[in-house]
PDB file of C-alpha atoms in Angstrom:
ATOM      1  CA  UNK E   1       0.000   0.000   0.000  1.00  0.00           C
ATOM      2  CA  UNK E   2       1.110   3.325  -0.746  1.00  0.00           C
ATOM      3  CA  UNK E   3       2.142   5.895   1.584  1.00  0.00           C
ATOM      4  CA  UNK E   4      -1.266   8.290  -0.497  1.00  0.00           C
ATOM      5  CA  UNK E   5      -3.670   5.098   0.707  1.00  0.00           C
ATOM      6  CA  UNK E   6      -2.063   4.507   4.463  1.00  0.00           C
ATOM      7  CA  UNK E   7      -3.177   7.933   4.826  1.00  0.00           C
ATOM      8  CA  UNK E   8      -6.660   7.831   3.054  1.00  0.00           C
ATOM      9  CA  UNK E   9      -7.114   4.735   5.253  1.00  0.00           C
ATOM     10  CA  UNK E  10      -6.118   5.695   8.057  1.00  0.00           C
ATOM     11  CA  UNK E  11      -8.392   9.045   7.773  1.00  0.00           C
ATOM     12  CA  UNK E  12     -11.395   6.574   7.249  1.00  0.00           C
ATOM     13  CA  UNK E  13     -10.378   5.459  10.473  1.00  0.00           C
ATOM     14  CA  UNK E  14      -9.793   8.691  12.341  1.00  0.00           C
ATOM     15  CA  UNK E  15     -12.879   9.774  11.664  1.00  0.00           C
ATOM     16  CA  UNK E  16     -14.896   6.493  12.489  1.00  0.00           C
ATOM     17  CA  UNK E  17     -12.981   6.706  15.695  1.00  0.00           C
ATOM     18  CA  UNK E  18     -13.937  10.505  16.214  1.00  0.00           C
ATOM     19  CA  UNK E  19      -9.961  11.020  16.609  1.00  0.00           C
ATOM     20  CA  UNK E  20      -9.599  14.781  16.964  1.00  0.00           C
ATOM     21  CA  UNK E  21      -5.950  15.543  16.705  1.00  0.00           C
ATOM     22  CA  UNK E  22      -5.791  12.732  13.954  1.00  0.00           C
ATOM     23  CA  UNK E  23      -8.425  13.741  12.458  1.00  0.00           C
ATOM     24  CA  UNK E  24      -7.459  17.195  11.515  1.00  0.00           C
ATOM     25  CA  UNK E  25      -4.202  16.559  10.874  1.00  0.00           C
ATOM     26  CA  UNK E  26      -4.601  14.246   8.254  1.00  0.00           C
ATOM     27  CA  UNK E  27      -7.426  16.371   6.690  1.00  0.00           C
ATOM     28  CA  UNK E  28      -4.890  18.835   6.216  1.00  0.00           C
ATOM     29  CA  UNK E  29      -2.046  15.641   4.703  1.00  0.00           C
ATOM     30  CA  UNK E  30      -4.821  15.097   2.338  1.00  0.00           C
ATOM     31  CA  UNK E  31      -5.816  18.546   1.319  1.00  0.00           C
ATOM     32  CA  UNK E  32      -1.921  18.966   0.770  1.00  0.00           C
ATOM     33  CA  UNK E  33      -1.780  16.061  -1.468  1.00  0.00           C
ATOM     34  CA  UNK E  34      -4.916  16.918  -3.549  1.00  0.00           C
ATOM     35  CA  UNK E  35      -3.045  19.956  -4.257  1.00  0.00           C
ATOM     36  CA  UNK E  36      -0.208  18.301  -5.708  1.00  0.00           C
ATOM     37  CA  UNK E  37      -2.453  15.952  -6.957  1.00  0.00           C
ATOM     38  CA  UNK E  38      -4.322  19.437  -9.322  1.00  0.00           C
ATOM     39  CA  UNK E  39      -1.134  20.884  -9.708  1.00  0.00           C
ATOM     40  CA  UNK E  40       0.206  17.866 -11.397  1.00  0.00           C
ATOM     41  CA  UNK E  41      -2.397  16.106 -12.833  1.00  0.00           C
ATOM     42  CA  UNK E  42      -1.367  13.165 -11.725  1.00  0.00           C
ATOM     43  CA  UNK E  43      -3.700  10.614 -10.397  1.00  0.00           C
ATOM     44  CA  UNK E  44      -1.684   9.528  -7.163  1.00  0.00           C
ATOM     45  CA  UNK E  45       1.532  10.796  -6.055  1.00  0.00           C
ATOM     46  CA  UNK E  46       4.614   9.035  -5.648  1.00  0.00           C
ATOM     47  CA  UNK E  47       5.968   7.595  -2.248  1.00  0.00           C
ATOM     48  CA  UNK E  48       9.209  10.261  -2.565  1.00  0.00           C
ATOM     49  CA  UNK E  49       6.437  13.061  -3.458  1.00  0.00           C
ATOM     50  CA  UNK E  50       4.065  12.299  -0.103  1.00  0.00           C
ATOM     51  CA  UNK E  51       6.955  12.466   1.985  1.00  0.00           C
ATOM     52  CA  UNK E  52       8.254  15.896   1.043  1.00  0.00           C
ATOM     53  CA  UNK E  53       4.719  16.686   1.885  1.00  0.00           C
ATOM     54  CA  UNK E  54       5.325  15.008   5.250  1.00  0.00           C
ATOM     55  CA  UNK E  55       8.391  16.358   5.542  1.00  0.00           C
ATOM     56  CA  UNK E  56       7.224  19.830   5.092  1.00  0.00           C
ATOM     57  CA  UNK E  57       4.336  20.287   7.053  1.00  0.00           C
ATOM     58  CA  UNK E  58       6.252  18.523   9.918  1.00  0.00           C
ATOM     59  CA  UNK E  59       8.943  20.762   9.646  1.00  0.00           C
ATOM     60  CA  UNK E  60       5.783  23.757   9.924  1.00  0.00           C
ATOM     61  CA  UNK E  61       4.269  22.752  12.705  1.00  0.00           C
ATOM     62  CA  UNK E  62       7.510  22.317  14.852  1.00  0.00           C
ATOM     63  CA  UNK E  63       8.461  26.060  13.736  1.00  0.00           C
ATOM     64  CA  UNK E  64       4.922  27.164  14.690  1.00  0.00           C
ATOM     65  CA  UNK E  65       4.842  24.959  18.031  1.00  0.00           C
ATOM     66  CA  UNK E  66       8.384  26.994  18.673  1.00  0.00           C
ATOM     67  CA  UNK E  67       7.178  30.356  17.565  1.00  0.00           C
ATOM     68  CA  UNK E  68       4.167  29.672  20.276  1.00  0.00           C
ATOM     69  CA  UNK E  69       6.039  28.858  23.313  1.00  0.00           C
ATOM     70  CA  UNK E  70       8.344  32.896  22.196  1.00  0.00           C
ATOM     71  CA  UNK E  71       4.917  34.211  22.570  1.00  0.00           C
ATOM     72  CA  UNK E  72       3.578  32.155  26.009  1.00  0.00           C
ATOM     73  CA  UNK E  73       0.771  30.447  23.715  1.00  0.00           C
ATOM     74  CA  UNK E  74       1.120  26.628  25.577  1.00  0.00           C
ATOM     75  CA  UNK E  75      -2.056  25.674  24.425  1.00  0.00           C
ATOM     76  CA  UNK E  76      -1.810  26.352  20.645  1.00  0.00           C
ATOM     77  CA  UNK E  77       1.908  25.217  20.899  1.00  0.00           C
ATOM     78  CA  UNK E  78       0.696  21.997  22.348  1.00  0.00           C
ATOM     79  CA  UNK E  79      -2.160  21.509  19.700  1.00  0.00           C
ATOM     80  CA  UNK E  80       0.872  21.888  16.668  1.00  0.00           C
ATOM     81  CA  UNK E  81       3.182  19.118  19.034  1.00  0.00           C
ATOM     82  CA  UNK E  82       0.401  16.660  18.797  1.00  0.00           C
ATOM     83  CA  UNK E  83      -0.345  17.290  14.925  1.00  0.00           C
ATOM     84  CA  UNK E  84       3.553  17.042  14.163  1.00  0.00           C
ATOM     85  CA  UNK E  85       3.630  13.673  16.005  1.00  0.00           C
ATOM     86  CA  UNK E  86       0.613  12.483  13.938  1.00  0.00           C
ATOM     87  CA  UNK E  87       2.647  13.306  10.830  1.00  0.00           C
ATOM     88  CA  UNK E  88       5.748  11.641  12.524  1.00  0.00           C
ATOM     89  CA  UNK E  89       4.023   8.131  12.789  1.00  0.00           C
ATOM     90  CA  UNK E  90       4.134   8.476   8.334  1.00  0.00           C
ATOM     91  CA  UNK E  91       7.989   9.471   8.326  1.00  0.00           C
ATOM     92  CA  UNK E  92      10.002   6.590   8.250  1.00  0.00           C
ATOM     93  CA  UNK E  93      13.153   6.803  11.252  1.00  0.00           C
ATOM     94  CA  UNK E  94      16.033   9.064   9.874  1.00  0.00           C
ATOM     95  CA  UNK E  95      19.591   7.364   8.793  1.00  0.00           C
ATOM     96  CA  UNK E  96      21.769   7.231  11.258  1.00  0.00           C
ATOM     97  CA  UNK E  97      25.258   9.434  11.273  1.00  0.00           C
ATOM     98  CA  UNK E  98      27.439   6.457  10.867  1.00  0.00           C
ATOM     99  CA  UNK E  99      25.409   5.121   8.045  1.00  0.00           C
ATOM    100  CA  UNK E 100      25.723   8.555   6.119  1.00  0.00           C
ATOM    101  CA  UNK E 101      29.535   8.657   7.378  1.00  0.00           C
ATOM    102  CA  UNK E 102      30.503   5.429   5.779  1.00  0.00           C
ATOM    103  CA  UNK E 103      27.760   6.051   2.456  1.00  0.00           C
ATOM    104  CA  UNK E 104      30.436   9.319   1.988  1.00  0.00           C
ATOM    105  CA  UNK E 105      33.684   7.345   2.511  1.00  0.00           C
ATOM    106  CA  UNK E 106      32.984   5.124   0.080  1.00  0.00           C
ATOM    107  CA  UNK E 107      31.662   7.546  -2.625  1.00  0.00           C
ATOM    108  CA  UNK E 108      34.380   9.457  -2.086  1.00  0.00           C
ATOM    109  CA  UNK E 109      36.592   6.849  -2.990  1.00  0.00           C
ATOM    110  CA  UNK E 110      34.542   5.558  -5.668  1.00  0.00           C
ATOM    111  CA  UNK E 111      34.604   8.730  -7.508  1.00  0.00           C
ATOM    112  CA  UNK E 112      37.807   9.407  -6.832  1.00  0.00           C
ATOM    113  CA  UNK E 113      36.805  12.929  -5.125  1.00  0.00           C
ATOM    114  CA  UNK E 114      39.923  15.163  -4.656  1.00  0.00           C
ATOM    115  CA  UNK E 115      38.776  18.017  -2.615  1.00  0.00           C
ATOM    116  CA  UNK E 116      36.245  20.835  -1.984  1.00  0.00           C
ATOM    117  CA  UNK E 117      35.359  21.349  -5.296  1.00  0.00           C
ATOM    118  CA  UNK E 118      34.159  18.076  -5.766  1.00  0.00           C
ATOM    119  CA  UNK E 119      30.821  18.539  -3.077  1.00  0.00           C
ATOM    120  CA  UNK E 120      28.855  18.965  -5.894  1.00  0.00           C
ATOM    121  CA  UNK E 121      29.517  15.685  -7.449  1.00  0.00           C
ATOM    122  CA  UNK E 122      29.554  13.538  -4.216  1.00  0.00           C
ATOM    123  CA  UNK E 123      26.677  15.114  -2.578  1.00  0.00           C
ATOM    124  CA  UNK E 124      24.408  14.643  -5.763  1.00  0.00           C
ATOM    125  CA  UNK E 125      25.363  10.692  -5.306  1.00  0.00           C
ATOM    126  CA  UNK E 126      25.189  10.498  -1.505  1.00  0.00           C
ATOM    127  CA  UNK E 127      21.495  11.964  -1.937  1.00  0.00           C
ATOM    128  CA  UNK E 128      20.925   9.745  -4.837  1.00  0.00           C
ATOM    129  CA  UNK E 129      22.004   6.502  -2.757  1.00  0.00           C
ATOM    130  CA  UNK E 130      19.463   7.388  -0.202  1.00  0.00           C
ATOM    131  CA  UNK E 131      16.742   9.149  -2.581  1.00  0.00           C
ATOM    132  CA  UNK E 132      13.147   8.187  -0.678  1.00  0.00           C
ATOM    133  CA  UNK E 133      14.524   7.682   2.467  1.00  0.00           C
ATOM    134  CA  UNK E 134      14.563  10.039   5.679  1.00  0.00           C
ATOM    135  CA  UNK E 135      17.849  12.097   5.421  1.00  0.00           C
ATOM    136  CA  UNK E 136      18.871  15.364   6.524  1.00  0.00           C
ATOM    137  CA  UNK E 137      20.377  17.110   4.038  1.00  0.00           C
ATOM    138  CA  UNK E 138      22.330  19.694   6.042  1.00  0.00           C
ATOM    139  CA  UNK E 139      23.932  16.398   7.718  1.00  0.00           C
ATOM    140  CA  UNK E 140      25.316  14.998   4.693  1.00  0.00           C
ATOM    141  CA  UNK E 141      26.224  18.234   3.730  1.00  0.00           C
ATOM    142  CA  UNK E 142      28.978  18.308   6.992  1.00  0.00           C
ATOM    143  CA  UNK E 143      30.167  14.825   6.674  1.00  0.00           C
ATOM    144  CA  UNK E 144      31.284  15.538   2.970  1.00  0.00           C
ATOM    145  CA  UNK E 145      32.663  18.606   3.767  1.00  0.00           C
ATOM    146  CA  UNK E 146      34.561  16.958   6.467  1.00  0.00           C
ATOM    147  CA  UNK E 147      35.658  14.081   4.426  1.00  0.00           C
ATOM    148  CA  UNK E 148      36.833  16.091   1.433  1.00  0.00           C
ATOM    149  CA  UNK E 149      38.552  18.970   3.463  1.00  0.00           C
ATOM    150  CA  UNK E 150      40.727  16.125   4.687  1.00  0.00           C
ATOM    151  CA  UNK E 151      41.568  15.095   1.336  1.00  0.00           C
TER     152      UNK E 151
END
């Protein structure tokens, strides 16, 4: 099952179950995705599409929860905690430091990377070996810097 129907189902489900926080949350996921969904013309989205969608409104409502607490607003920060771990439960875990550590090392040496001005080329392939997947981009973005400054 797609990552587009685990949501529709579990929406069907939410709202059987009179889930609130759920609910709402993935009312919003779905209104997201019918947007891409116009925008595209396509008739479902891919996996790698839905979680940039994920990604993104997660990323929102932890900003927003933060931007809450600045102004003393617990209750309205709260409400964006509980909708960010109902989009959390769709994200798969991240990759770990040591995987993307050793996924550098041996691009580096596979393309035979000599220095700085070869980020470019190694980051494109360390985001291509872990295209769909849960990765922080900023992350990889150290470790090759660090690996190639050393070169």
């Amino acid at each position: 099952m797609t990552l587009q129907e685990t949501i529709n189902v579990d929406l069907k489900q939410a709202l059987k179950s009179k889930e609130e926080p759920t609910l709402g949350t993935l009312r919003l996921l779905k209104a997201d995705i019918q947007y891409e969904l116009t925008k595209t013309g396509a008739s479902e989205l891919s996996d790698t599409a839905v979680m940039q969608i994920l990604k993104s409104n997660y990323k929102k409502r932890k900003d927003t929860a933060v931007e809450y607490d600045k102004v003393n607003r617990k209750d309205l920060a709260d409400r964006e905690r509980s909708e960010a771990e109902v989009i959390l439960r769709y994200i798969p875990a991240e990759i770990s430091d040591e995987e993307i550590q050793n996924t550098v090392s041996k691009l580096v040496k596979e393309l035979g990377a000599s220095g700085p001005s070869d980020m470019g080329k190694v980051m494109g392939k360390v985001m291509a070996e872990f295209k769909g997947q849960n990765i922080d981009g900023s992350k990889v973005s150290h470790y090759v810097k660090q690996a190639l400054s050393s070169l």
